JSON list of C-alpha atoms in Angstrom, two decimals:
[
{"chain": "A", "resi": 17, "resn": "UNK", "atom": "CA", "xyz": [52.21, 34.21, -3.85]},
{"chain": "A", "resi": 18, "resn": "UNK", "atom": "CA", "xyz": [53.86, 30.71, -3.33]},
{"chain": "A", "resi": 19, "resn": "UNK", "atom": "CA", "xyz": [57.64, 31.07, -2.20]},
{"chain": "A", "resi": 20, "resn": "UNK", "atom": "CA", "xyz": [59.73, 29.53, -5.05]},
{"chain": "A", "resi": 21, "resn": "UNK", "atom": "CA", "xyz": [62.48, 28.76, -2.62]},
{"chain": "A", "resi": 22, "resn": "UNK", "atom": "CA", "xyz": [63.25, 24.78, -2.81]},
{"chain": "A", "resi": 23, "resn": "UNK", "atom": "CA", "xyz": [65.66, 23.27, -0.56]},
{"chain": "A", "resi": 24, "resn": "UNK", "atom": "CA", "xyz": [68.93, 22.38, -2.49]},
{"chain": "A", "resi": 25, "resn": "UNK", "atom": "CA", "xyz": [66.99, 23.13, -5.73]},
{"chain": "A", "resi": 26, "resn": "UNK", "atom": "CA", "xyz": [64.53, 20.37, -5.05]},
{"chain": "A", "resi": 27, "resn": "UNK", "atom": "CA", "xyz": [61.05, 20.74, -3.44]},
{"chain": "A", "resi": 28, "resn": "UNK", "atom": "CA", "xyz": [60.75, 18.40, -0.50]},
{"chain": "A", "resi": 29, "resn": "UNK", "atom": "CA", "xyz": [58.12, 15.62, -0.94]},
{"chain": "A", "resi": 30, "resn": "UNK", "atom": "CA", "xyz": [55.09, 15.62, 1.48]},
{"chain": "A", "resi": 31, "resn": "UNK", "atom": "CA", "xyz": [53.81, 12.21, 2.88]},
{"chain": "A", "resi": 32, "resn": "UNK", "atom": "CA", "xyz": [50.20, 11.29, 3.13]},
{"chain": "A", "resi": 33, "resn": "UNK", "atom": "CA", "xyz": [50.35, 12.22, 6.72]},
{"chain": "A", "resi": 34, "resn": "UNK", "atom": "CA", "xyz": [51.21, 15.73, 5.87]},
{"chain": "A", "resi": 35, "resn": "UNK", "atom": "CA", "xyz": [54.94, 15.37, 6.83]},
{"chain": "A", "resi": 36, "resn": "UNK", "atom": "CA", "xyz": [58.00, 16.24, 4.79]},
{"chain": "A", "resi": 37, "resn": "UNK", "atom": "CA", "xyz": [60.67, 13.81, 3.75]},
{"chain": "A", "resi": 38, "resn": "UNK", "atom": "CA", "xyz": [64.12, 14.34, 2.28]},
{"chain": "A", "resi": 39, "resn": "UNK", "atom": "CA", "xyz": [64.08, 13.42, -1.51]},
{"chain": "A", "resi": 40, "resn": "UNK", "atom": "CA", "xyz": [66.67, 10.78, -1.64]},
{"chain": "A", "resi": 41, "resn": "UNK", "atom": "CA", "xyz": [65.73, 9.40, -5.29]},
{"chain": "A", "resi": 42, "resn": "UNK", "atom": "CA", "xyz": [68.03, 11.70, -7.10]},
{"chain": "A", "resi": 43, "resn": "UNK", "atom": "CA", "xyz": [70.92, 10.13, -5.51]},
{"chain": "A", "resi": 44, "resn": "UNK", "atom": "CA", "xyz": [70.19, 6.76, -7.11]},
{"chain": "A", "resi": 45, "resn": "UNK", "atom": "CA", "xyz": [69.85, 8.24, -10.60]},
{"chain": "A", "resi": 46, "resn": "UNK", "atom": "CA", "xyz": [71.91, 6.58, -13.56]},
{"chain": "A", "resi": 47, "resn": "UNK", "atom": "CA", "xyz": [74.14, 9.85, -13.89]},
{"chain": "A", "resi": 48, "resn": "UNK", "atom": "CA", "xyz": [75.07, 9.75, -10.14]},
{"chain": "A", "resi": 49, "resn": "UNK", "atom": "CA", "xyz": [75.57, 5.94, -10.05]},
{"chain": "A", "resi": 50, "resn": "UNK", "atom": "CA", "xyz": [78.09, 6.08, -13.04]},
{"chain": "A", "resi": 51, "resn": "UNK", "atom": "CA", "xyz": [80.35, 8.42, -11.22]},
{"chain": "A", "resi": 52, "resn": "UNK", "atom": "CA", "xyz": [83.62, 6.99, -9.59]},
{"chain": "A", "resi": 53, "resn": "UNK", "atom": "CA", "xyz": [82.58, 7.77, -6.01]},
{"chain": "A", "resi": 54, "resn": "UNK", "atom": "CA", "xyz": [84.41, 6.11, -2.92]},
{"chain": "A", "resi": 55, "resn": "UNK", "atom": "CA", "xyz": [82.21, 3.94, -0.75]},
{"chain": "A", "resi": 56, "resn": "UNK", "atom": "CA", "xyz": [82.76, 6.37, 2.15]},
{"chain": "A", "resi": 57, "resn": "UNK", "atom": "CA", "xyz": [81.21, 9.15, -0.20]},
{"chain": "A", "resi": 58, "resn": "UNK", "atom": "CA", "xyz": [78.26, 7.01, -1.10]},
{"chain": "A", "resi": 59, "resn": "UNK", "atom": "CA", "xyz": [77.62, 6.26, 2.42]},
{"chain": "A", "resi": 60, "resn": "UNK", "atom": "CA", "xyz": [77.46, 9.70, 3.51]},
{"chain": "A", "resi": 61, "resn": "UNK", "atom": "CA", "xyz": [74.04, 11.62, 3.58]},
{"chain": "A", "resi": 62, "resn": "UNK", "atom": "CA", "xyz": [72.51, 14.69, 5.15]},
{"chain": "A", "resi": 63, "resn": "UNK", "atom": "CA", "xyz": [71.39, 14.29, 8.70]},
{"chain": "A", "resi": 64, "resn": "UNK", "atom": "CA", "xyz": [67.87, 15.01, 7.59]},
{"chain": "A", "resi": 65, "resn": "UNK", "atom": "CA", "xyz": [67.68, 12.01, 5.06]},
{"chain": "A", "resi": 66, "resn": "UNK", "atom": "CA", "xyz": [64.80, 9.82, 6.30]},
{"chain": "A", "resi": 67, "resn": "UNK", "atom": "CA", "xyz": [63.71, 12.36, 8.89]},
{"chain": "A", "resi": 68, "resn": "UNK", "atom": "CA", "xyz": [60.07, 13.52, 9.29]},
{"chain": "A", "resi": 69, "resn": "UNK", "atom": "CA", "xyz": [59.59, 17.27, 9.34]},
{"chain": "A", "resi": 70, "resn": "UNK", "atom": "CA", "xyz": [57.23, 18.55, 11.89]},
{"chain": "A", "resi": 71, "resn": "UNK", "atom": "CA", "xyz": [55.91, 21.93, 11.28]},
{"chain": "A", "resi": 72, "resn": "UNK", "atom": "CA", "xyz": [56.39, 24.22, 14.46]},
{"chain": "A", "resi": 73, "resn": "UNK", "atom": "CA", "xyz": [56.77, 27.92, 15.60]},
{"chain": "A", "resi": 74, "resn": "UNK", "atom": "CA", "xyz": [60.02, 29.53, 16.70]},
{"chain": "A", "resi": 75, "resn": "UNK", "atom": "CA", "xyz": [60.01, 29.89, 20.45]},
{"chain": "A", "resi": 76, "resn": "UNK", "atom": "CA", "xyz": [61.48, 33.44, 20.71]},
{"chain": "A", "resi": 77, "resn": "UNK", "atom": "CA", "xyz": [59.94, 36.66, 19.69]},
{"chain": "A", "resi": 78, "resn": "UNK", "atom": "CA", "xyz": [56.35, 37.40, 18.86]},
{"chain": "A", "resi": 79, "resn": "UNK", "atom": "CA", "xyz": [56.84, 37.36, 15.17]},
{"chain": "A", "resi": 80, "resn": "UNK", "atom": "CA", "xyz": [55.97, 33.54, 15.18]},
{"chain": "A", "resi": 81, "resn": "UNK", "atom": "CA", "xyz": [58.20, 32.40, 12.23]},
{"chain": "A", "resi": 82, "resn": "UNK", "atom": "CA", "xyz": [57.48, 28.95, 11.09]},
{"chain": "A", "resi": 83, "resn": "UNK", "atom": "CA", "xyz": [60.02, 26.29, 11.54]},
{"chain": "A", "resi": 84, "resn": "UNK", "atom": "CA", "xyz": [60.54, 22.64, 10.39]},
{"chain": "A", "resi": 85, "resn": "UNK", "atom": "CA", "xyz": [61.67, 20.40, 13.18]},
{"chain": "A", "resi": 86, "resn": "UNK", "atom": "CA", "xyz": [63.40, 17.21, 11.62]},
{"chain": "A", "resi": 87, "resn": "UNK", "atom": "CA", "xyz": [62.85, 14.05, 13.91]},
{"chain": "A", "resi": 88, "resn": "UNK", "atom": "CA", "xyz": [64.40, 10.76, 13.21]},
{"chain": "A", "resi": 89, "resn": "UNK", "atom": "CA", "xyz": [64.33, 7.83, 15.71]},
{"chain": "A", "resi": 90, "resn": "UNK", "atom": "CA", "xyz": [62.40, 10.06, 18.23]},
{"chain": "A", "resi": 91, "resn": "UNK", "atom": "CA", "xyz": [65.21, 12.61, 18.29]},
{"chain": "A", "resi": 92, "resn": "UNK", "atom": "CA", "xyz": [65.45, 16.16, 16.81]},
{"chain": "A", "resi": 93, "resn": "UNK", "atom": "CA", "xyz": [68.22, 16.09, 14.28]},
{"chain": "A", "resi": 94, "resn": "UNK", "atom": "CA", "xyz": [67.81, 19.56, 12.73]},
{"chain": "A", "resi": 95, "resn": "UNK", "atom": "CA", "xyz": [65.57, 22.69, 12.86]},
{"chain": "A", "resi": 96, "resn": "UNK", "atom": "CA", "xyz": [65.30, 25.19, 9.92]},
{"chain": "A", "resi": 97, "resn": "UNK", "atom": "CA", "xyz": [62.87, 27.84, 8.67]},
{"chain": "A", "resi": 98, "resn": "UNK", "atom": "CA", "xyz": [59.73, 26.72, 6.92]},
{"chain": "A", "resi": 99, "resn": "UNK", "atom": "CA", "xyz": [59.68, 27.89, 3.47]},
{"chain": "A", "resi": 100, "resn": "UNK", "atom": "CA", "xyz": [55.92, 27.57, 3.33]},
{"chain": "A", "resi": 101, "resn": "UNK", "atom": "CA", "xyz": [55.24, 29.82, 6.16]},
{"chain": "A", "resi": 102, "resn": "UNK", "atom": "CA", "xyz": [53.87, 33.20, 4.94]},
{"chain": "A", "resi": 103, "resn": "UNK", "atom": "CA", "xyz": [55.47, 34.98, 7.97]},
{"chain": "A", "resi": 104, "resn": "UNK", "atom": "CA", "xyz": [59.28, 34.19, 7.44]},
{"chain": "A", "resi": 105, "resn": "UNK", "atom": "CA", "xyz": [59.18, 32.33, 4.08]},
{"chain": "A", "resi": 106, "resn": "UNK", "atom": "CA", "xyz": [62.04, 29.92, 5.21]},
{"chain": "A", "resi": 107, "resn": "UNK", "atom": "CA", "xyz": [64.22, 32.71, 6.71]},
{"chain": "A", "resi": 108, "resn": "UNK", "atom": "CA", "xyz": [65.11, 32.82, 10.42]},
{"chain": "A", "resi": 109, "resn": "UNK", "atom": "CA", "xyz": [66.88, 35.49, 12.55]},
{"chain": "A", "resi": 110, "resn": "UNK", "atom": "CA", "xyz": [70.02, 34.44, 14.32]},
{"chain": "A", "resi": 111, "resn": "UNK", "atom": "CA", "xyz": [68.35, 33.29, 17.54]},
{"chain": "A", "resi": 112, "resn": "UNK", "atom": "CA", "xyz": [65.60, 31.37, 15.47]},
{"chain": "A", "resi": 113, "resn": "UNK", "atom": "CA", "xyz": [68.50, 29.83, 13.34]},
{"chain": "A", "resi": 114, "resn": "UNK", "atom": "CA", "xyz": [69.97, 28.44, 16.48]},
{"chain": "A", "resi": 115, "resn": "UNK", "atom": "CA", "xyz": [66.97, 26.90, 17.94]},
{"chain": "A", "resi": 116, "resn": "UNK", "atom": "CA", "xyz": [68.56, 23.44, 17.36]},
{"chain": "A", "resi": 117, "resn": "UNK", "atom": "CA", "xyz": [71.50, 24.33, 19.57]},
{"chain": "A", "resi": 118, "resn": "UNK", "atom": "CA", "xyz": [69.12, 25.35, 22.33]},
{"chain": "A", "resi": 119, "resn": "UNK", "atom": "CA", "xyz": [67.17, 22.10, 22.12]},
{"chain": "A", "resi": 120, "resn": "UNK", "atom": "CA", "xyz": [70.03, 19.67, 21.94]},
{"chain": "A", "resi": 121, "resn": "UNK", "atom": "CA", "xyz": [72.62, 21.39, 24.12]},
{"chain": "A", "resi": 122, "resn": "UNK", "atom": "CA", "xyz": [74.15, 18.94, 26.69]},
{"chain": "A", "resi": 123, "resn": "UNK", "atom": "CA", "xyz": [74.52, 22.05, 29.06]},
{"chain": "A", "resi": 124, "resn": "UNK", "atom": "CA", "xyz": [70.79, 22.75, 29.03]},
{"chain": "A", "resi": 125, "resn": "UNK", "atom": "CA", "xyz": [69.29, 22.45, 32.58]},
{"chain": "A", "resi": 126, "resn": "UNK", "atom": "CA", "xyz": [66.60, 19.80, 32.64]},
{"chain": "A", "resi": 127, "resn": "UNK", "atom": "CA", "xyz": [66.10, 19.56, 36.44]},
{"chain": "A", "resi": 128, "resn": "UNK", "atom": "CA", "xyz": [64.69, 22.13, 39.03]},
{"chain": "A", "resi": 129, "resn": "UNK", "atom": "CA", "xyz": [67.57, 23.88, 40.78]},
{"chain": "A", "resi": 130, "resn": "UNK", "atom": "CA", "xyz": [66.96, 25.73, 44.04]},
{"chain": "A", "resi": 131, "resn": "UNK", "atom": "CA", "xyz": [69.23, 28.14, 45.85]},
{"chain": "A", "resi": 132, "resn": "UNK", "atom": "CA", "xyz": [67.96, 28.96, 49.34]},
{"chain": "A", "resi": 133, "resn": "UNK", "atom": "CA", "xyz": [68.29, 32.47, 50.52]},
{"chain": "A", "resi": 134, "resn": "UNK", "atom": "CA", "xyz": [71.92, 33.28, 51.64]},
{"chain": "A", "resi": 135, "resn": "UNK", "atom": "CA", "xyz": [73.15, 30.00, 50.11]},
{"chain": "A", "resi": 136, "resn": "UNK", "atom": "CA", "xyz": [76.23, 29.73, 48.04]},
{"chain": "A", "resi": 137, "resn": "UNK", "atom": "CA", "xyz": [75.26, 26.63, 46.03]},
{"chain": "A", "resi": 138, "resn": "UNK", "atom": "CA", "xyz": [72.30, 25.17, 44.00]},
{"chain": "A", "resi": 139, "resn": "UNK", "atom": "CA", "xyz": [70.34, 22.05, 45.04]},
{"chain": "A", "resi": 140, "resn": "UNK", "atom": "CA", "xyz": [68.23, 19.64, 42.84]},
{"chain": "A", "resi": 141, "resn": "UNK", "atom": "CA", "xyz": [64.70, 19.41, 43.79]},
{"chain": "A", "resi": 142, "resn": "UNK", "atom": "CA", "xyz": [61.83, 17.48, 42.66]},
{"chain": "A", "resi": 143, "resn": "UNK", "atom": "CA", "xyz": [59.42, 19.20, 40.18]},
{"chain": "A", "resi": 144, "resn": "UNK", "atom": "CA", "xyz": [56.42, 18.50, 42.53]},
{"chain": "A", "resi": 145, "resn": "UNK", "atom": "CA", "xyz": [58.33, 20.43, 45.31]},
{"chain": "A", "resi": 146, "resn": "UNK", "atom": "CA", "xyz": [58.98, 23.44, 43.01]},
{"chain": "A", "resi": 147, "resn": "UNK", "atom": "CA", "xyz": [55.27, 23.73, 41.94]},
{"chain": "A", "resi": 148, "resn": "UNK", "atom": "CA", "xyz": [54.09, 23.57, 45.43]},
{"chain": "A", "resi": 149, "resn": "UNK", "atom": "CA", "xyz": [56.54, 26.06, 46.59]},
{"chain": "A", "resi": 150, "resn": "UNK", "atom": "CA", "xyz": [55.45, 28.36, 43.77]},
{"chain": "A", "resi": 151, "resn": "UNK", "atom": "CA", "xyz": [51.82, 27.90, 44.81]},
{"chain": "A", "resi": 152, "resn": "UNK", "atom": "CA", "xyz": [52.75, 28.54, 48.59]},
{"chain": "A", "resi": 153, "resn": "UNK", "atom": "CA", "xyz": [54.54, 31.83, 47.56]},
{"chain": "A", "resi": 154, "resn": "UNK", "atom": "CA", "xyz": [51.77, 33.02, 45.33]},
{"chain": "A", "resi": 155, "resn": "UNK", "atom": "CA", "xyz": [49.21, 32.37, 48.03]},
{"chain": "A", "resi": 156, "resn": "UNK", "atom": "CA", "xyz": [51.40, 33.93, 50.81]},
{"chain": "A", "resi": 157, "resn": "UNK", "atom": "CA", "xyz": [52.05, 37.11, 48.68]},
{"chain": "A", "resi": 158, "resn": "UNK", "atom": "CA", "xyz": [48.28, 37.45, 47.76]},
{"chain": "A", "resi": 159, "resn": "UNK", "atom": "CA", "xyz": [47.19, 37.03, 51.41]},
{"chain": "A", "resi": 160, "resn": "UNK", "atom": "CA", "xyz": [49.65, 39.65, 52.43]},
{"chain": "A", "resi": 161, "resn": "UNK", "atom": "CA", "xyz": [49.19, 42.27, 49.73]},
{"chain": "A", "resi": 162, "resn": "UNK", "atom": "CA", "xyz": [45.66, 41.90, 48.56]},
{"chain": "A", "resi": 163, "resn": "UNK", "atom": "CA", "xyz": [43.94, 45.36, 48.59]},
{"chain": "A", "resi": 164, "resn": "UNK", "atom": "CA", "xyz": [40.14, 45.28, 48.72]},
{"chain": "A", "resi": 165, "resn": "UNK", "atom": "CA", "xyz": [39.48, 49.06, 48.85]},
{"chain": "A", "resi": 166, "resn": "UNK", "atom": "CA", "xyz": [41.32, 52.22, 48.30]},
{"chain": "A", "resi": 167, "resn": "UNK", "atom": "CA", "xyz": [39.86, 55.59, 48.96]},
{"chain": "A", "resi": 168, "resn": "UNK", "atom": "CA", "xyz": [36.48, 53.87, 49.73]},
{"chain": "A", "resi": 169, "resn": "UNK", "atom": "CA", "xyz": [36.37, 52.34, 46.16]},
{"chain": "A", "resi": 170, "resn": "UNK", "atom": "CA", "xyz": [36.51, 48.56, 45.70]},
{"chain": "A", "resi": 171, "resn": "UNK", "atom": "CA", "xyz": [39.81, 47.61, 43.72]},
{"chain": "A", "resi": 172, "resn": "UNK", "atom": "CA", "xyz": [40.45, 44.00, 44.72]},
{"chain": "A", "resi": 173, "resn": "UNK", "atom": "CA", "xyz": [43.99, 43.65, 43.29]},
{"chain": "A", "resi": 174, "resn": "UNK", "atom": "CA", "xyz": [47.30, 42.53, 44.16]},
{"chain": "A", "resi": 175, "resn": "UNK", "atom": "CA", "xyz": [49.99, 45.09, 43.33]},
{"chain": "A", "resi": 176, "resn": "UNK", "atom": "CA", "xyz": [52.83, 42.73, 44.05]},
{"chain": "A", "resi": 177, "resn": "UNK", "atom": "CA", "xyz": [52.51, 39.84, 41.73]},
{"chain": "A", "resi": 178, "resn": "UNK", "atom": "CA", "xyz": [52.76, 40.12, 37.95]},
{"chain": "A", "resi": 179, "resn": "UNK", "atom": "CA", "xyz": [52.63, 37.66, 34.93]},
{"chain": "A", "resi": 180, "resn": "UNK", "atom": "CA", "xyz": [54.76, 37.63, 31.87]},
{"chain": "A", "resi": 181, "resn": "UNK", "atom": "CA", "xyz": [53.61, 35.42, 29.08]},
{"chain": "A", "resi": 182, "resn": "UNK", "atom": "CA", "xyz": [55.50, 34.16, 26.06]},
{"chain": "A", "resi": 183, "resn": "UNK", "atom": "CA", "xyz": [54.96, 35.01, 22.46]},
{"chain": "A", "resi": 184, "resn": "UNK", "atom": "CA", "xyz": [54.19, 31.48, 21.45]},
{"chain": "A", "resi": 185, "resn": "UNK", "atom": "CA", "xyz": [51.22, 31.12, 23.79]},
{"chain": "A", "resi": 186, "resn": "UNK", "atom": "CA", "xyz": [47.96, 30.82, 21.84]},
{"chain": "A", "resi": 187, "resn": "UNK", "atom": "CA", "xyz": [44.68, 32.79, 22.52]},
{"chain": "A", "resi": 188, "resn": "UNK", "atom": "CA", "xyz": [43.23, 30.02, 24.63]},
{"chain": "A", "resi": 189, "resn": "UNK", "atom": "CA", "xyz": [46.18, 30.02, 26.86]},
{"chain": "A", "resi": 190, "resn": "UNK", "atom": "CA", "xyz": [46.23, 33.80, 27.23]},
{"chain": "A", "resi": 191, "resn": "UNK", "atom": "CA", "xyz": [42.55, 33.92, 27.87]},
{"chain": "A", "resi": 192, "resn": "UNK", "atom": "CA", "xyz": [42.96, 31.33, 30.68]},
{"chain": "A", "resi": 193, "resn": "UNK", "atom": "CA", "xyz": [45.80, 33.25, 32.24]},
{"chain": "A", "resi": 194, "resn": "UNK", "atom": "CA", "xyz": [43.71, 36.49, 32.12]},
{"chain": "A", "resi": 195, "resn": "UNK", "atom": "CA", "xyz": [40.89, 34.70, 33.90]},
{"chain": "A", "resi": 196, "resn": "UNK", "atom": "CA", "xyz": [43.06, 33.08, 36.41]},
{"chain": "A", "resi": 197, "resn": "UNK", "atom": "CA", "xyz": [45.59, 35.85, 37.41]},
{"chain": "A", "resi": 198, "resn": "UNK", "atom": "CA", "xyz": [43.22, 38.92, 36.91]},
{"chain": "A", "resi": 199, "resn": "UNK", "atom": "CA", "xyz": [39.72, 37.53, 37.57]},
{"chain": "A", "resi": 200, "resn": "UNK", "atom": "CA", "xyz": [40.81, 34.72, 40.19]},
{"chain": "A", "resi": 201, "resn": "UNK", "atom": "CA", "xyz": [43.94, 36.17, 42.00]},
{"chain": "A", "resi": 202, "resn": "UNK", "atom": "CA", "xyz": [43.42, 39.91, 41.35]},
{"chain": "A", "resi": 203, "resn": "UNK", "atom": "CA", "xyz": [46.65, 40.38, 39.65]},
{"chain": "A", "resi": 204, "resn": "UNK", "atom": "CA", "xyz": [46.73, 43.73, 37.64]},
{"chain": "A", "resi": 205, "resn": "UNK", "atom": "CA", "xyz": [50.26, 43.60, 36.06]},
{"chain": "A", "resi": 206, "resn": "UNK", "atom": "CA", "xyz": [49.71, 41.01, 33.10]},
{"chain": "A", "resi": 207, "resn": "UNK", "atom": "CA", "xyz": [51.93, 41.41, 30.23]},
{"chain": "A", "resi": 208, "resn": "UNK", "atom": "CA", "xyz": [52.90, 39.35, 27.19]},
{"chain": "A", "resi": 209, "resn": "UNK", "atom": "CA", "xyz": [56.11, 39.11, 25.40]},
{"chain": "A", "resi": 210, "resn": "UNK", "atom": "CA", "xyz": [54.44, 39.82, 22.22]},
{"chain": "A", "resi": 211, "resn": "UNK", "atom": "CA", "xyz": [53.94, 43.40, 23.19]},
{"chain": "A", "resi": 212, "resn": "UNK", "atom": "CA", "xyz": [57.42, 44.16, 24.60]}
]
């Protein structure tokens, strides 16, 4: 059954490309125009007016609630629940409702920070350095701890590395992770947030 929820009592319109747009036509109706509003009041508008709504999925738990990410001028201006989603029907939990704050938070770390062993401070490092360092550590750990046989039986695994995937990863990503970590590296401990 289609959810009857409509934003502010009005159903958003959908553009030809599938994106939603805020319905601004009702603000120019004769009834509204005849009211004695100040110029300041007339110039005010919701921040999503003129924004394009992009359908997305909440990045947190495994439920997979639908979200509408409103973008204007290449920047995210708001995120809310997608009322057309059969999973959450426009509702979001407290974490999902605060996704916008996570996205645009000025305190969000956007650079690689590294703290050397026994150091008392963090250092900025290039992303290429961090990726290379992770690859080195994985290789070093696998070479050191790889177990080919136990009690005369071939087991070919690494008991000291694990993988924890996120709930928003799709089937193809999970398949590749399983093939790489389990089949390629011998990692046994492969888990996904969706099952925790």
